[in-house]
Tab-separated table of C-alpha atoms in Angstrom:
chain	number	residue	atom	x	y	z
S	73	UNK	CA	8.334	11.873	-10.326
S	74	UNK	CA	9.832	10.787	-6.909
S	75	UNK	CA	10.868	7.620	-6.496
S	76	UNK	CA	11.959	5.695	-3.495
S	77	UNK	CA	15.210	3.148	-4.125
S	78	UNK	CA	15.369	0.122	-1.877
S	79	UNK	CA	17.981	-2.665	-2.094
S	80	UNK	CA	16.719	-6.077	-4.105
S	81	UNK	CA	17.996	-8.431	-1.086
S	82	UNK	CA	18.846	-8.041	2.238
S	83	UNK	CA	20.520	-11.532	4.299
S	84	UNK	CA	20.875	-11.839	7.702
S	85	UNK	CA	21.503	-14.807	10.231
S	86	UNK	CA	19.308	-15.248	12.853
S	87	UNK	CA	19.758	-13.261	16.244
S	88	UNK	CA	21.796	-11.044	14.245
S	89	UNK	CA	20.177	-6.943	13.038
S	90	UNK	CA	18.884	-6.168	9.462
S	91	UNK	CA	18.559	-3.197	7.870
S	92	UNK	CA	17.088	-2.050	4.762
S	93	UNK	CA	17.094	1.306	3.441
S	94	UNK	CA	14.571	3.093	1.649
S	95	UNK	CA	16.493	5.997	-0.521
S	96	UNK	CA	14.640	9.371	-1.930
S	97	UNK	CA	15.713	13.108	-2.961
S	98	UNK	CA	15.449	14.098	0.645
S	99	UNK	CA	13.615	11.886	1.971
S	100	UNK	CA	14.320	12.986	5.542
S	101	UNK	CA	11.515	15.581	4.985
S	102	UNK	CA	8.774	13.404	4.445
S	103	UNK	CA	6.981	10.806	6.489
S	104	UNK	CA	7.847	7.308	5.481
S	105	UNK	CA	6.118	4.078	5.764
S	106	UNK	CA	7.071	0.490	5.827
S	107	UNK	CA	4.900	-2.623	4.910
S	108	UNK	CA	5.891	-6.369	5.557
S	109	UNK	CA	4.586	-8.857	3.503
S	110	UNK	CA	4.576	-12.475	3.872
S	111	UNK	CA	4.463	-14.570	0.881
S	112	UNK	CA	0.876	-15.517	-0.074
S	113	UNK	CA	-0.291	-12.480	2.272
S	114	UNK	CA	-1.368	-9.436	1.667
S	115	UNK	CA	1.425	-6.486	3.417
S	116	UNK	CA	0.974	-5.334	6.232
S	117	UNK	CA	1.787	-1.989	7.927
S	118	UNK	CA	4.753	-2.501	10.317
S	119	UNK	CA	6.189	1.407	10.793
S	120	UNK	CA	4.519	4.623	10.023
S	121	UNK	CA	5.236	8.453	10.666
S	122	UNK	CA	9.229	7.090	10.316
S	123	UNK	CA	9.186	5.621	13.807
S	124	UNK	CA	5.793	4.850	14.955
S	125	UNK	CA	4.092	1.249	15.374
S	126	UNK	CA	0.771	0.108	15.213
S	127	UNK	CA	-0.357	-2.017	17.937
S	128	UNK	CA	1.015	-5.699	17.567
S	129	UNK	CA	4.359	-5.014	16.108
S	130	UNK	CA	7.337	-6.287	18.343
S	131	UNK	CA	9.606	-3.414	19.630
S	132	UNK	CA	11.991	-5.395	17.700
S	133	UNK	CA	11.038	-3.380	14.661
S	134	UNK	CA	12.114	0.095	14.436
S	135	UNK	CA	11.997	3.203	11.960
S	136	UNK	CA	14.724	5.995	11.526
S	137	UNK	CA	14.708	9.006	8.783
S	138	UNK	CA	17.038	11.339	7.791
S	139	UNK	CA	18.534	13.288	4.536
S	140	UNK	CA	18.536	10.987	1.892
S	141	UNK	CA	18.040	8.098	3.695
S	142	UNK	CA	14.974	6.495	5.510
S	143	UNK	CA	15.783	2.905	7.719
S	144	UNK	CA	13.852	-0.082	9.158
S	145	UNK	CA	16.282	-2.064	11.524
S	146	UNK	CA	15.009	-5.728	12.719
S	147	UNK	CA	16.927	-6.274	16.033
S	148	UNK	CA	17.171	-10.247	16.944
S	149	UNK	CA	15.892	-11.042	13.772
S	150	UNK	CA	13.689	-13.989	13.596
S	151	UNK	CA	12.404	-17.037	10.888
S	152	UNK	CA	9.126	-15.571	10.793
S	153	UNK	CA	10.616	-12.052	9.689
S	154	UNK	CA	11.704	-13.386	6.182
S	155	UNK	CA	9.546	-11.231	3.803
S	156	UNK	CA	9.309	-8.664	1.122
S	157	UNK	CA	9.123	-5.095	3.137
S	158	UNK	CA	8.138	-1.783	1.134
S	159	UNK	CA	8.589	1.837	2.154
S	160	UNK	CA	6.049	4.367	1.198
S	161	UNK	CA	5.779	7.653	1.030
S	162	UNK	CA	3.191	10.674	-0.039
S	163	UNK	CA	4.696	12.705	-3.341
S	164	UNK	CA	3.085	16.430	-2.175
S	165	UNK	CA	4.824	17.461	-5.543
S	166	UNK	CA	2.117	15.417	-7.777
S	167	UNK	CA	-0.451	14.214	-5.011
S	168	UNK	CA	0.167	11.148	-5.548
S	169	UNK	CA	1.439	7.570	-3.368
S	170	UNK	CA	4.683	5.903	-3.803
S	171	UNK	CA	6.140	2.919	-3.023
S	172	UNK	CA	9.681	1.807	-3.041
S	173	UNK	CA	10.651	-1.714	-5.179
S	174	UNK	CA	10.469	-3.710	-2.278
S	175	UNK	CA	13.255	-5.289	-0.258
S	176	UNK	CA	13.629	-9.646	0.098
S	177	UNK	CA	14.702	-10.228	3.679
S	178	UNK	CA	16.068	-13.698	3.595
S	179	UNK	CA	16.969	-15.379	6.984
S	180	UNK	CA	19.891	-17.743	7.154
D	64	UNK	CA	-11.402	-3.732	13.846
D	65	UNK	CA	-11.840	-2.550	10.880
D	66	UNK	CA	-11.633	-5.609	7.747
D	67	UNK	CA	-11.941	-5.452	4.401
D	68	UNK	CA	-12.911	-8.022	1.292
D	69	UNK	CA	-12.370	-7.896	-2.322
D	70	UNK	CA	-15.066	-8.613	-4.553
D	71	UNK	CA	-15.255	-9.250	-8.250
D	72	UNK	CA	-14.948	-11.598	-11.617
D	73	UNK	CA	-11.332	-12.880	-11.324
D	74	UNK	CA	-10.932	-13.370	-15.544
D	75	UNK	CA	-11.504	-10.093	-17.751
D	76	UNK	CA	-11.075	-10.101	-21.262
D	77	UNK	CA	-8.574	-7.286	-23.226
D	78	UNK	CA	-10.238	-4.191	-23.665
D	79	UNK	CA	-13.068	-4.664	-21.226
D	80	UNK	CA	-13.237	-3.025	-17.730
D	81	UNK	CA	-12.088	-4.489	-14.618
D	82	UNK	CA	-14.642	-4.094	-11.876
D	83	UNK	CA	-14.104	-4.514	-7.880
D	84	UNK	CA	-15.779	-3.956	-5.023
D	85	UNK	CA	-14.334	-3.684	-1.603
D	86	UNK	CA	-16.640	-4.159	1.505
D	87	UNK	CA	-15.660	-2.272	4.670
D	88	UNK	CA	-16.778	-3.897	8.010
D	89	UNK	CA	-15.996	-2.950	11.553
D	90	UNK	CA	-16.542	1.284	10.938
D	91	UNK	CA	-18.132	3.258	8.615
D	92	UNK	CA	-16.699	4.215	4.895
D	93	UNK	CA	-17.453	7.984	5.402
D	94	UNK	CA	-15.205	7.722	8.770
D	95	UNK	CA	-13.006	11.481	8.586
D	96	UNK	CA	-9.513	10.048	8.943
D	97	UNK	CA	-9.994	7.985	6.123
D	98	UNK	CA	-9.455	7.350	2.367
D	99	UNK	CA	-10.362	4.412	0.746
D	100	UNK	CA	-7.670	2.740	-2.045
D	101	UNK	CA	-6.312	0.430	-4.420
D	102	UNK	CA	-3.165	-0.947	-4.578
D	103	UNK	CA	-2.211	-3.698	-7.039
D	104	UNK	CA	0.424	-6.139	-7.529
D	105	UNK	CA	1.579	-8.122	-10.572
D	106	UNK	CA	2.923	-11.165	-10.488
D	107	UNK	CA	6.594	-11.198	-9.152
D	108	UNK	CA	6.489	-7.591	-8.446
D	109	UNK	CA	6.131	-4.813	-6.248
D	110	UNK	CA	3.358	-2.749	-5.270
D	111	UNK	CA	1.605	-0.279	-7.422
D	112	UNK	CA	-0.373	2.397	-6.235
D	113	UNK	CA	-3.762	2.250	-8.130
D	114	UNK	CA	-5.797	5.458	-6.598
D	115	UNK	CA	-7.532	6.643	-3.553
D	116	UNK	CA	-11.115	8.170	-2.379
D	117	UNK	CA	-12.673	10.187	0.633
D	118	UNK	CA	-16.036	9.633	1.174
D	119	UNK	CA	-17.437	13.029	0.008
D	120	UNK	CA	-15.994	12.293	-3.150
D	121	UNK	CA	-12.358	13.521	-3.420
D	122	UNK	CA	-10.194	11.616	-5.312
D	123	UNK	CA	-6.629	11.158	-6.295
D	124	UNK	CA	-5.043	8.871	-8.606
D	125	UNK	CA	-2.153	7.245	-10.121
D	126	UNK	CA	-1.052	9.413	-12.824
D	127	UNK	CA	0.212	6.681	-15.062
D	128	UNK	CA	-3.114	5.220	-14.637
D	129	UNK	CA	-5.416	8.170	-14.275
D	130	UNK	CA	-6.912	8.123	-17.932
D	131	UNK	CA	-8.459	4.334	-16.905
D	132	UNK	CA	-9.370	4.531	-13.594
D	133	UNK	CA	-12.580	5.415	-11.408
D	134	UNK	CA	-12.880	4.634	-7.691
D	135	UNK	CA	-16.454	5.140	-6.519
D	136	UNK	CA	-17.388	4.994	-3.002
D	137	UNK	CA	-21.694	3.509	-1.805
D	138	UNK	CA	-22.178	4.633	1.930
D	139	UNK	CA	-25.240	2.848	1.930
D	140	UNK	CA	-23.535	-0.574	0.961
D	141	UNK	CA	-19.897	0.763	2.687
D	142	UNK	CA	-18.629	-0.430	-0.280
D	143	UNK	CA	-16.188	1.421	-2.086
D	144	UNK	CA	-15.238	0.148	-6.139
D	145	UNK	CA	-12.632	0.283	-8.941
D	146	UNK	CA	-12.917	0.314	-12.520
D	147	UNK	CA	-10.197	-0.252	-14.800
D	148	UNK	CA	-11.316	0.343	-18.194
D	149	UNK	CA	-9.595	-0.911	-21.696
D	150	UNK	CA	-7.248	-3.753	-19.655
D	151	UNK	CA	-4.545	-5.420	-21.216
D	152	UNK	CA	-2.313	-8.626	-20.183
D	153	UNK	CA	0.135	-5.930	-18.366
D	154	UNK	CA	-3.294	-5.276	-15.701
D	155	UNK	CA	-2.839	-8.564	-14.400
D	156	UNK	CA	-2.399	-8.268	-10.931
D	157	UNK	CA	-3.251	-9.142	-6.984
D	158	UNK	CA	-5.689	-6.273	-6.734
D	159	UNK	CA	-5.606	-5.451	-2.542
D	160	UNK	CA	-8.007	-2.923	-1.190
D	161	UNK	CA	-7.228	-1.099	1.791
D	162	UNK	CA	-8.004	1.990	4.422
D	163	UNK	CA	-5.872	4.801	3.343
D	164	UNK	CA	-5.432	7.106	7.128
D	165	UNK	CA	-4.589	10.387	6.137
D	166	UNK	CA	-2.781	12.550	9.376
D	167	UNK	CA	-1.820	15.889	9.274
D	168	UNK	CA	0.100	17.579	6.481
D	169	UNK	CA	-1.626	15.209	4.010
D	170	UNK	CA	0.636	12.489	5.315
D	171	UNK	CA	-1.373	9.049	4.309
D	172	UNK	CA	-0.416	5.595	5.212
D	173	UNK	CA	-2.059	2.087	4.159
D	174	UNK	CA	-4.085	-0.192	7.356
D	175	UNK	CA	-5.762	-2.338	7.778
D	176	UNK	CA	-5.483	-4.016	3.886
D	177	UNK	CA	-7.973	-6.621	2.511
D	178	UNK	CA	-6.804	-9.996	1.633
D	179	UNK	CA	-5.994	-9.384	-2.064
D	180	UNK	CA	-7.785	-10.740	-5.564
D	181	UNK	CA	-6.129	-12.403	-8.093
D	182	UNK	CA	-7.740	-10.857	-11.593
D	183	UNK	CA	-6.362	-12.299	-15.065
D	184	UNK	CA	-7.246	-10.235	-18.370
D	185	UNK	CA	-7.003	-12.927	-21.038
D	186	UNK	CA	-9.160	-13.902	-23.891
């Protein structure tokens, strides 16, 4: 089955950019997804279609995607962006969803 | 703007049947773009795709979980429920329900999501 490999923990000061990666076989040819969620909270769809944001997320927040390797970046990253953020994508292979292990964004 | 609510007995016993119901408000449950789906979460973990439902009846589901599961969508209630049958300790889990938007190319994405319910299968 596919499966999507994201990094346990990801630090960053504040002000400064994170990024965490979302790795697959590929990848770059599917459509990937990203989810924040807040502890307590359910997630929350920050980036789909690799790049695109629903209404209400800060610019701050981008998507990239390519080969192997898809990307959210946080620019100026904040206090209230410490979370657990997923990527997702749709296995065409075996119909089926899948979600990557999640990623800890800790903020210094 | 579309919102949805979990619904169901938060304690199940081991080899009973888990049984949700998620309430859609804000737009209809037999809207085109959408499916309707379950995602769970166990405690200290990540998310696990559960399964997924269009309206008319087309369905897709986890495959490790496939041989327990049935998502069943009422239009008249624009409710849509799961059923987890012959649970264990390991099905305890945040159950979230959520609007599954399928695009082109069978490209599907999870938003808006409901809150989340905590169900514990113990005796």
């Amino acid at each position: 089955s596919y499966v999507l490999t994201q990094p346990p923990s990801v630090s960053v000061a504040p002000g400064q950019a994170a990024t965490i990666t979302c790795g697959g076989n590929n990848i770059g040819s599917k459509s990937v997804h990203w989810y924040q969620q807040k502890p307590g909270q359910a997630p929350v769809l920050v980036v789909y279609d690799d790049s695109d944001r629903p209404a209400g997320i800060p610019e701050r927040l981008s998507g990239s995607n390519s080969g192997n390797t898809a990307t959210l970046t946080i620019s100026r990253v904040e206090a209230g962006d410490e979370a657990d953020y997923y990527c997702q994508v749709w296995d065409s292979s075996r119909d089926h969803v899948v979600f990557g292990g999640g990623t800890k964004l800790t903020v210094l | 703007q579309v919102q949805l609510q979990e619904s169901g007995p938060g304690l199940v016993k081991p080899s009973e049947t888990l049984s949700l119901t998620c309430t859609v408000s804000g737009d209809s449950i037999s809207n085109s773009n959408y499916y309707w789906g379950w995602i769970r979460q166990s405690p200290g973990k990540g998310l696990e795709w559960i399964g997924s439902m269009f309206y008319s009846g087309s369905t897709y589901y986890n495959p490790s979980l496939k041989s327990r599961v049935t998502i069943s969508v009422d239009m008249s209630k624009n409710q849509f429920s799961l059923k987890l049958s012959s649970v264990t300790a390991g099905d305890t889990a945040v159950y979230y329900c959520a609007g599954n938007f399928w695009s082109a190319y069978s490209n599907n994405w999870f938003d808006p999501w409901g809150q989340g319910t905590m169900v514990t299968v113990s005796s």
